[in-house]
Tab-separated table of C-alpha atoms in Angstrom:
chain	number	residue	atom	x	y	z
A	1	UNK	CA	97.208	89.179	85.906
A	2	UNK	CA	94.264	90.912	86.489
A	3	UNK	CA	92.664	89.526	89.236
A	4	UNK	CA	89.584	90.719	92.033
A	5	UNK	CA	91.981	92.314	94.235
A	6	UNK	CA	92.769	95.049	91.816
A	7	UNK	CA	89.744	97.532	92.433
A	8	UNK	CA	90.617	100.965	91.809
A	9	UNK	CA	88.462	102.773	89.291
A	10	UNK	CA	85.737	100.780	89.807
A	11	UNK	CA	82.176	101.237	90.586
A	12	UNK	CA	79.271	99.336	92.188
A	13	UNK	CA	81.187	98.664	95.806
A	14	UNK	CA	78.696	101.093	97.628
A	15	UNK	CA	78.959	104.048	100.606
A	16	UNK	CA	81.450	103.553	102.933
A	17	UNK	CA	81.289	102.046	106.261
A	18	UNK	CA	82.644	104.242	108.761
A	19	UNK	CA	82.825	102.712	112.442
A	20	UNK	CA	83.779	105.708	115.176
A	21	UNK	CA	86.652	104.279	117.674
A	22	UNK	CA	87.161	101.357	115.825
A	23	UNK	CA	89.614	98.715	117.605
A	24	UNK	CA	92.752	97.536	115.991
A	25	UNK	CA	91.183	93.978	115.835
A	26	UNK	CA	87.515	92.561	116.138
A	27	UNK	CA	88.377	90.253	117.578
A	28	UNK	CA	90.915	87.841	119.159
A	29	UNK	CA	91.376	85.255	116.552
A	30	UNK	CA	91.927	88.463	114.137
A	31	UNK	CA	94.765	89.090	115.679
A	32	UNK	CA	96.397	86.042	115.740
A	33	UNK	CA	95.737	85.653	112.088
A	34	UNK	CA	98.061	89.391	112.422
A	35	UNK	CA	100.520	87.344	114.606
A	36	UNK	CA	100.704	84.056	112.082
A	37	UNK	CA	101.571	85.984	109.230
A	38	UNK	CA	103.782	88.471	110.234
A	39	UNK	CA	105.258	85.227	111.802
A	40	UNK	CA	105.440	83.445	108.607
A	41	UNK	CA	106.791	86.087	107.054
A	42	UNK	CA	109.616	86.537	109.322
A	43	UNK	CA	110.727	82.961	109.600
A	44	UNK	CA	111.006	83.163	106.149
A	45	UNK	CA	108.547	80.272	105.169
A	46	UNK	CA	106.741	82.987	102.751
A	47	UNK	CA	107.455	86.192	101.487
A	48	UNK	CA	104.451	89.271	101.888
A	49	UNK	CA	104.526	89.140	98.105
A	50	UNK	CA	103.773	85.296	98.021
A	51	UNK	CA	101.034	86.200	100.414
A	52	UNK	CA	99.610	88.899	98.489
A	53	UNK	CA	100.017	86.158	95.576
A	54	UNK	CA	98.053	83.528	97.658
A	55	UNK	CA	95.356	86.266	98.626
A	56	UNK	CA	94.564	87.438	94.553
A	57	UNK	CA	94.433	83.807	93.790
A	58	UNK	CA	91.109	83.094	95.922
A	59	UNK	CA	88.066	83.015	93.542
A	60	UNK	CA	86.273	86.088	93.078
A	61	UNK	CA	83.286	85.448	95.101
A	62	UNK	CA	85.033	83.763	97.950
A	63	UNK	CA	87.469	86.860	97.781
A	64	UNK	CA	84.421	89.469	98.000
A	65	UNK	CA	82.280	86.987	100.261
A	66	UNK	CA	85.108	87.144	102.670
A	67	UNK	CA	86.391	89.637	105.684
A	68	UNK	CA	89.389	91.276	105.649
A	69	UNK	CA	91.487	88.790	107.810
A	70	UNK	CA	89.701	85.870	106.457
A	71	UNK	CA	90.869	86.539	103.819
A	72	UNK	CA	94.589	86.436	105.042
A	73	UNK	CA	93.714	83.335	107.100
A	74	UNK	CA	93.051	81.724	103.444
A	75	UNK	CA	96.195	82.645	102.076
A	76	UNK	CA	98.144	81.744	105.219
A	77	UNK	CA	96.571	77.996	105.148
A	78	UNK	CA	96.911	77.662	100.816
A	79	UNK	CA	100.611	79.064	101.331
A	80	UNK	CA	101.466	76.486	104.569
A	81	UNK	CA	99.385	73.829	102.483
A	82	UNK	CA	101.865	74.015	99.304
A	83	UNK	CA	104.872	74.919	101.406
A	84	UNK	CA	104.608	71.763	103.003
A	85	UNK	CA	105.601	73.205	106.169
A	86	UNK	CA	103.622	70.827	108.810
A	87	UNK	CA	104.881	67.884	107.022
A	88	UNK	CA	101.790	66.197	106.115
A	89	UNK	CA	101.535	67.573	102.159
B	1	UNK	CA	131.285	99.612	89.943
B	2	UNK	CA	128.857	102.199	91.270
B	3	UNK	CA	124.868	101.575	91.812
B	4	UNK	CA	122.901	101.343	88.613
B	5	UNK	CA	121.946	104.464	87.079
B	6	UNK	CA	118.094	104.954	87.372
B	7	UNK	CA	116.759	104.954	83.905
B	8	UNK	CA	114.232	107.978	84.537
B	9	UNK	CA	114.819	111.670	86.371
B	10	UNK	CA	112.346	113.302	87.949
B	11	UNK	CA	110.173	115.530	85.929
B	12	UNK	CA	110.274	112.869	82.913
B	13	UNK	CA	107.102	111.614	81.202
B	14	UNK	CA	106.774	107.544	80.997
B	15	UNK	CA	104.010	105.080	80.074
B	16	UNK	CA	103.289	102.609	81.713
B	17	UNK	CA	103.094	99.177	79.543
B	18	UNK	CA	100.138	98.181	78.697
B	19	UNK	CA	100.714	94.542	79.272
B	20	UNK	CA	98.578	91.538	81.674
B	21	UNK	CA	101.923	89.593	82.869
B	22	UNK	CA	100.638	85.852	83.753
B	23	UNK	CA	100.861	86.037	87.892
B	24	UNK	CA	100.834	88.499	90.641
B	25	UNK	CA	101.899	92.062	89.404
B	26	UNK	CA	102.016	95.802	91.293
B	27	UNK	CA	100.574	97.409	88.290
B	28	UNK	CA	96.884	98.619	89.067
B	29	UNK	CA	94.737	98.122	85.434
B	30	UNK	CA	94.028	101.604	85.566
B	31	UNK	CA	97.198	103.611	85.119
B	32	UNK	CA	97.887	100.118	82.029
B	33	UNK	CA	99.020	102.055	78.982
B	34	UNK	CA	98.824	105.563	80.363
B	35	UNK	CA	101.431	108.708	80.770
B	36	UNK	CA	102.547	109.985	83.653
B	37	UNK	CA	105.587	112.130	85.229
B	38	UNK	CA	108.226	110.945	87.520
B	39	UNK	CA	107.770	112.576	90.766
B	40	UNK	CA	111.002	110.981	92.060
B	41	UNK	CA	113.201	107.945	92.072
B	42	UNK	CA	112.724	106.011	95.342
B	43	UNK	CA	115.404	103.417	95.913
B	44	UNK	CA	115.710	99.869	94.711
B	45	UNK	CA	113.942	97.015	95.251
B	46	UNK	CA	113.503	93.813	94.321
B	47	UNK	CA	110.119	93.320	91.571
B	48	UNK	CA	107.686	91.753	93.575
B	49	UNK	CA	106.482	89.826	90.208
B	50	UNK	CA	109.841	88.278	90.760
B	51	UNK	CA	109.331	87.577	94.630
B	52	UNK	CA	105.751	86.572	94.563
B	53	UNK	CA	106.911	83.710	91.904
B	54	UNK	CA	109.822	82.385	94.192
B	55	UNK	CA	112.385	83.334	92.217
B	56	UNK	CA	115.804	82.897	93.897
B	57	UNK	CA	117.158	85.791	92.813
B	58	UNK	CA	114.485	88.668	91.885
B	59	UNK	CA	115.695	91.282	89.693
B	60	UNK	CA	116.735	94.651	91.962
B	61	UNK	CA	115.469	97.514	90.421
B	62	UNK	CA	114.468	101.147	90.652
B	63	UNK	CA	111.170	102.359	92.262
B	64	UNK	CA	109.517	105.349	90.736
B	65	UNK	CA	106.335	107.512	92.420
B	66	UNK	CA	104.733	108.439	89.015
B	67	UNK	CA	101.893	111.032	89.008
B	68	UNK	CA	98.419	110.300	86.839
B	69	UNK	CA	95.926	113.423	86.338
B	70	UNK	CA	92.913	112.570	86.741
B	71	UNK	CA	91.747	113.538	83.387
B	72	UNK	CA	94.606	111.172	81.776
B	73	UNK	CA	92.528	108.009	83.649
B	74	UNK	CA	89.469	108.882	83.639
B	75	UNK	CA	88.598	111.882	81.501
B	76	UNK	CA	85.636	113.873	82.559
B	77	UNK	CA	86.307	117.024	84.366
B	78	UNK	CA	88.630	115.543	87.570
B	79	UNK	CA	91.501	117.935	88.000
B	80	UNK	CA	93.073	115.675	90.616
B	81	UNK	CA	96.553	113.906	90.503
B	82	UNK	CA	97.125	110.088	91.401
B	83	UNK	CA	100.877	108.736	91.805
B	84	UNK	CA	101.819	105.213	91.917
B	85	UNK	CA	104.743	103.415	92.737
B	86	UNK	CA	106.192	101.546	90.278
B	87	UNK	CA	109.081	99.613	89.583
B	88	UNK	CA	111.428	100.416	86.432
B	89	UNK	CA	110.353	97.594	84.271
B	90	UNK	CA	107.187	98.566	84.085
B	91	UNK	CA	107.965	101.901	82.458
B	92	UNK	CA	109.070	103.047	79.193
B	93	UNK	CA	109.677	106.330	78.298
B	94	UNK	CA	107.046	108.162	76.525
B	95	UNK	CA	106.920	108.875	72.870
B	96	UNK	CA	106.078	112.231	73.470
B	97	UNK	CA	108.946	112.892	75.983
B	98	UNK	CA	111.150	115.949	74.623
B	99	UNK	CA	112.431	116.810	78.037
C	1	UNK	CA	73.652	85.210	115.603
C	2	UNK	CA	74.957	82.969	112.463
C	3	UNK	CA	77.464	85.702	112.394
C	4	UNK	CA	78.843	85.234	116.062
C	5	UNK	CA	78.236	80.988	114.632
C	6	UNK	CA	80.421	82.104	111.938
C	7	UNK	CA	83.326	83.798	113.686
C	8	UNK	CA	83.455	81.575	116.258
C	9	UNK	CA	84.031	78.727	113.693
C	10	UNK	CA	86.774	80.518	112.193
C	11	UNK	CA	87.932	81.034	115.270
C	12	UNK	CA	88.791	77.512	115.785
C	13	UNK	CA	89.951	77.455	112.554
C	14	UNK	CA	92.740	80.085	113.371
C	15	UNK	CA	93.402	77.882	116.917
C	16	UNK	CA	94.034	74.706	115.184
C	17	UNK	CA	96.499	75.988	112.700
C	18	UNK	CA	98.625	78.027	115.219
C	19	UNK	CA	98.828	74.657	117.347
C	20	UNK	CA	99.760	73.002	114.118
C	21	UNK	CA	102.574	75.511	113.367
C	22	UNK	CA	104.008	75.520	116.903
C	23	UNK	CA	103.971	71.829	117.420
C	24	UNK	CA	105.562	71.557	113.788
C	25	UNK	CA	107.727	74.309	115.080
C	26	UNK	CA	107.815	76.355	112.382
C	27	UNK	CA	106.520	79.507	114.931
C	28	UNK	CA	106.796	80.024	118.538
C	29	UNK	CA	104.049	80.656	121.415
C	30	UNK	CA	106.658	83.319	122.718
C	31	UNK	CA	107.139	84.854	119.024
C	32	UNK	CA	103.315	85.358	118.348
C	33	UNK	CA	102.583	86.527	121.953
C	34	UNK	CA	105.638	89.276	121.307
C	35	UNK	CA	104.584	90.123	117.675
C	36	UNK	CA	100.952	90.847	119.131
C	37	UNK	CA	102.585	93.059	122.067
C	38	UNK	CA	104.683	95.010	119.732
C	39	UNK	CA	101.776	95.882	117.230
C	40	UNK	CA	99.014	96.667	120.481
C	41	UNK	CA	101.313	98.135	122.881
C	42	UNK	CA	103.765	99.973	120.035
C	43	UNK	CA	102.469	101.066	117.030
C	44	UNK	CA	99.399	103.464	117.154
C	45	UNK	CA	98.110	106.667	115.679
C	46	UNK	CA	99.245	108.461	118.364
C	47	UNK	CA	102.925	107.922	116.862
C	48	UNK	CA	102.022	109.932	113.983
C	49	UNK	CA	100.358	112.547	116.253
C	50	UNK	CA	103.173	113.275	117.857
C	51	UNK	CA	105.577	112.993	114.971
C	52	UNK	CA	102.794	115.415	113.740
C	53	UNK	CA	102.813	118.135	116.481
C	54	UNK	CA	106.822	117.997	116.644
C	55	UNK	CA	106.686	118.631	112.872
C	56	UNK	CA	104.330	121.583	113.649
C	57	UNK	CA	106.227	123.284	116.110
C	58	UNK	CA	109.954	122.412	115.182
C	59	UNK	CA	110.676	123.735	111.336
C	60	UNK	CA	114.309	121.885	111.020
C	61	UNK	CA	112.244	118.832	112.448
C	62	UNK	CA	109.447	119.260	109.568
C	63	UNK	CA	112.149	119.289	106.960
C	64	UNK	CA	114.267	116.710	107.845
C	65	UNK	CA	110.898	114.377	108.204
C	66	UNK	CA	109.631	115.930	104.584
C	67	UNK	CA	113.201	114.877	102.946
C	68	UNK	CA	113.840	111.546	104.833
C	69	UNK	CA	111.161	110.018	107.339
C	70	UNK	CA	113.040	107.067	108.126
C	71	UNK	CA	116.166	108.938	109.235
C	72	UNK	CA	114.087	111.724	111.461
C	73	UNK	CA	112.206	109.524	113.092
C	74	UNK	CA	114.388	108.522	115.628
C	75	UNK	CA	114.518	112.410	116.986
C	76	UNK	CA	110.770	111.440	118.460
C	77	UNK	CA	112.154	107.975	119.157
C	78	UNK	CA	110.158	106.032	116.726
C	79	UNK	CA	111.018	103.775	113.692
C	80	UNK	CA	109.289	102.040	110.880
C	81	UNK	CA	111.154	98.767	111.894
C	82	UNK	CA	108.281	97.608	114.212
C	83	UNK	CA	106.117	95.844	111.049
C	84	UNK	CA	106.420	93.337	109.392
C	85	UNK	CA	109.188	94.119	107.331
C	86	UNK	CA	111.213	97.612	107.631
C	87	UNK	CA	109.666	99.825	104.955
C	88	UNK	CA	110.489	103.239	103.263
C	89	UNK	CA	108.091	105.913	105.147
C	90	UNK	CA	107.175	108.973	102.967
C	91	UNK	CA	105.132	111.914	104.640
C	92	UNK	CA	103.527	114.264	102.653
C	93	UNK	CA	102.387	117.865	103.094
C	94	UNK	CA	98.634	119.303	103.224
C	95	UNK	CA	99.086	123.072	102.567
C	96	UNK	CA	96.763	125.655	102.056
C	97	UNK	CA	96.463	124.929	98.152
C	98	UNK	CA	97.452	121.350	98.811
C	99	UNK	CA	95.416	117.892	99.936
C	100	UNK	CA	96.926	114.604	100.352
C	101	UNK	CA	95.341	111.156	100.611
C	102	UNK	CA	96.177	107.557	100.804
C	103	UNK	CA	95.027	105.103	99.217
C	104	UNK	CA	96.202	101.246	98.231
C	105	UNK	CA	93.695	100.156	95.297
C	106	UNK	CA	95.635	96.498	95.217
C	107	UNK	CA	95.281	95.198	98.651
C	108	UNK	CA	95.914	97.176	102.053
C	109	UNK	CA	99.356	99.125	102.318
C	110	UNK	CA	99.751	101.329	105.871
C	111	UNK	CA	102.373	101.758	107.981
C	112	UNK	CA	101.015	99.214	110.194
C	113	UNK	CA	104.439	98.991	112.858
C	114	UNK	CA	104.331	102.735	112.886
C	115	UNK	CA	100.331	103.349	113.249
C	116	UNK	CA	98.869	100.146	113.969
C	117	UNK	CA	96.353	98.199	111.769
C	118	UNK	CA	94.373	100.439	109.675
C	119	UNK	CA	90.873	101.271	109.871
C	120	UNK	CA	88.317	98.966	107.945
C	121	UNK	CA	86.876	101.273	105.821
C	122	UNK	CA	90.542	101.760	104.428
C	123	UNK	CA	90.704	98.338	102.861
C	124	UNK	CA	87.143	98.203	101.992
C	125	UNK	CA	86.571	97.890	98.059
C	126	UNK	CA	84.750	100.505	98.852
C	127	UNK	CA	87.259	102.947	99.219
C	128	UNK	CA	90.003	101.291	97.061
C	129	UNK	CA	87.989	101.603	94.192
C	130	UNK	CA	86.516	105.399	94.771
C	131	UNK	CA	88.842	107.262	96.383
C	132	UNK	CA	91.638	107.194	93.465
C	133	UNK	CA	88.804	108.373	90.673
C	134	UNK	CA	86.711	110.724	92.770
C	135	UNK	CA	88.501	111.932	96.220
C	136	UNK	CA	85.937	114.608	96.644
C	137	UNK	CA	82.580	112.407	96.744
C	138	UNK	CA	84.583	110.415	99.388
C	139	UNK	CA	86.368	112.915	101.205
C	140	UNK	CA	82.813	114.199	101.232
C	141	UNK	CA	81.315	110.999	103.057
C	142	UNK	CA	83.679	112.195	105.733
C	143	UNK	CA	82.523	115.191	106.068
C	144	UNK	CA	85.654	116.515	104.746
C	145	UNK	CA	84.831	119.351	101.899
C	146	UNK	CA	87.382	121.151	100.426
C	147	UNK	CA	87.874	124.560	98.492
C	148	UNK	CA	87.219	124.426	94.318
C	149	UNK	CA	90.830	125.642	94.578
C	150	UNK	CA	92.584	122.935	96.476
C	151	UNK	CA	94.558	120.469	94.260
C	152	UNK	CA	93.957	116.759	95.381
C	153	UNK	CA	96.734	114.088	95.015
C	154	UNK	CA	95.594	110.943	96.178
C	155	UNK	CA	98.799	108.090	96.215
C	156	UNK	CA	98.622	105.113	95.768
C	157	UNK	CA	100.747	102.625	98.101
C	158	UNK	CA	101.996	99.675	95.360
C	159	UNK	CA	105.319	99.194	96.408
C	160	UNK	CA	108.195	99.720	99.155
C	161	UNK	CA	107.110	102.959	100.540
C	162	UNK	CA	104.550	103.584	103.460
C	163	UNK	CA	102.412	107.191	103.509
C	164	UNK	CA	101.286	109.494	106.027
C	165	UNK	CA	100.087	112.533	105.711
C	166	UNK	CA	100.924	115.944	107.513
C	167	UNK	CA	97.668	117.938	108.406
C	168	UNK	CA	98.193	121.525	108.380
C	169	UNK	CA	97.853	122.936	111.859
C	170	UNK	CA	94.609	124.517	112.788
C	171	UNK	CA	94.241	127.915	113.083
C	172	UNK	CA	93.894	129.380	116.565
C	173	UNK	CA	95.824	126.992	118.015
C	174	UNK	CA	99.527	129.219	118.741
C	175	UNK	CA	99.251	128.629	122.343
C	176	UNK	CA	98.794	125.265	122.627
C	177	UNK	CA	102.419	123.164	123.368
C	178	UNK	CA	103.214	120.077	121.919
C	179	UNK	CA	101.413	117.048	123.626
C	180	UNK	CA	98.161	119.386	123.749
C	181	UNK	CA	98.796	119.941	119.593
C	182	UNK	CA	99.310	115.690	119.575
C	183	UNK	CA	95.936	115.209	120.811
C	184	UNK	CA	94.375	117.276	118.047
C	185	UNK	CA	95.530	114.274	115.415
C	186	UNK	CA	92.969	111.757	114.417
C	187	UNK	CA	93.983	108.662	112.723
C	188	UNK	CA	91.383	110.186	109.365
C	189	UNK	CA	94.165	113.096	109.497
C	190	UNK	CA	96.896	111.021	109.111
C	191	UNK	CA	95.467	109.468	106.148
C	192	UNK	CA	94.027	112.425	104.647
C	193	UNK	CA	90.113	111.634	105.311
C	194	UNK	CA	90.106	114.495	107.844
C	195	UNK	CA	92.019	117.908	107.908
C	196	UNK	CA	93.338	117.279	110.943
């Protein structure tokens, strides 16, 4: 389907932002959004394409509204949600 | 029983179809419907259309870099080249393919 | 200030679930803490510099990386299996007539294990959406102009395989060994935002 995520060829997004020396993370709970999901991954509760899946399905404005590893934070909590995986539906 | 042949060589022209497939899909809109040339075969895989919809046993297929020109996508005046990655079953082979 | 508000909320956000997941124990403390070692203390740009400057000053090295990344690799003792999953690493060549860059238009594809997390501006919509129809008013915001005569091939990341490019090696620089050669890599380089 063609959904936000798919952006090439488009126009309107602006001049980049370049930051000099820019960290691997921003910050710490960036990183263990990094952690969770390659986590996830590994244990085998998702696969990456299920959470690529689960980040294309956010709505278009939440998707654009969002940062980069919020945006993986919603997949990772939609994809534990319907997974089931703490038990509590 | 050897590996599956790949269905496209390098150097072959194929289009990429022009279809919207309900769910997640590897297929930028932009290359939807347009030629390019096989720039190599890269191994197999299995189609993340498959894996992203749970399926227990995705289909295993062939991964192709495919080059764009510019001019193909876009029109205008770009003389640059964009390849993609794509997986067999997104490709048929062009009409205009006499190779 | 309502940003700090902001990422401080989602900050407990993040806490809570990760003490959800490891009391449910579907992940461990210990398997987070070495996930987030590997990635800071392992993979980095200065991987590809030196698989870079080895490629630079060793020929057989350069081809054997060229044909088959995964299996040369190992010569500088690196491998792609550090991220997530293992993935298929392509490098490709910046020659004289020749200008690579990388690019994933659908979400954020880098050889993270290898290089680390990518930049921002890489998976900005920004980019994604620019780089693959114009390369040259973006390669320009970097300050990176090249010759009318330079063909451009910008590729696009969509499946199994991982990119980096190989700068060409700057001119005037015969003398120089290899770790002085590694430090002449930038992370732009390596994705083909910079020449070197």
């Amino acid at each position: 389907m063609s959904r936000v995520n798919d952006v090439g060829g488009q126009s309107g997004f602006g001049p980049l932002e370049i930051e000099a020396d820019e960290p691997p993370f921003h910050a710490d709970w960036e990183a263990r959004v990094y952690a969770l999901n390659t986590a996830l991954v590994r244990s085998g509760v998702y696969t990456l394409d299920e959470f690529r899946d689960a980040v294309e399905r956010m709505a278009p404005a939440e998707y654009l509204a969002a940062s980069y590893y919020e945006r993986w934070l919603h997949a990772i909590e939609t994809l534990v949600a319907e997974r089931k995986v703490l038990g509590d539906g | 029983m050897g590996e599956p042949q790949a269905a496209f060589a390098a150097g072959q022209r194929v289009r990429v179809r022009a279809v919207d497939p309900v769910g997640h899909t590897r297929v930028p809109r932009y290359i939807r419907g347009h030629t390019g040339r096989v720039v190599e075969a890269q191994g197999r895989w299995p189609l993340a259309d498959d894996r992203a919809a749970g399926a227990a046993e995705p289909r295993v297929e062939t991964v192709y870099t495919v080059a764009f020109p510019a001019r193909e996508l876009w029109g205008g005046d770009g003389a640059h080249e964009v390849t993609v990655d794509l997986w067999e079953s997104y490709l048929d082979r062009a009409a205009e393919d006499r190779a | 200030m309502s940003g700090e508000h902001a990422s401080s909320t989602v900050a407990v956000r993040v806490r809570r679930l990760e003490e959800r997941l490891i009391e449910a124990g579907v992940v461990g403390d210990d398997q987070l803490d070495a996930i987030l070692t590997g990635v800071l203390n392992g993979a980095s740009p200065v991987n590809g510099a030196r698989i870079v400057a080895r490629a630079w000053t060793d020929a057989g090295f350069r081809e054997r990386l060229l044909a088959d990344a995964n299996a040369a690799l190992p010569e500088v003792g690196l491998s792609m299996a550090g991220g997530i999953q293992e993935q298929r690493l392509k490098v490709v060549e910046n020659t004289a007539e020749q200008h690579n860059v990388l690019v994933c238009t659908l979400c954020s594809c880098y050889p993270i294990g290898l290089l680390g997390p990518s930049p921002s501006w890489y998976k900005s919509e920004a980019y994604r959406s620019r780089v693959v129809r114009d390369p040259r008013s973006v390669l320009a915001e970097f300050g990176l102009t090249l010759g009318d005569g330079v063909r451009i091939t910008v590729w696009d990341s969509s499946a199994e395989s991982r990119y980096m490019v190989l700068p060409r090696r700057p001119d005037g620089t015969d003398d120089l060994g290899e770790e002085a050669l590694a430090r002449l890599v930038t992370r732009e380089g390596l994705i083909g935002t910079a020449a070197v």
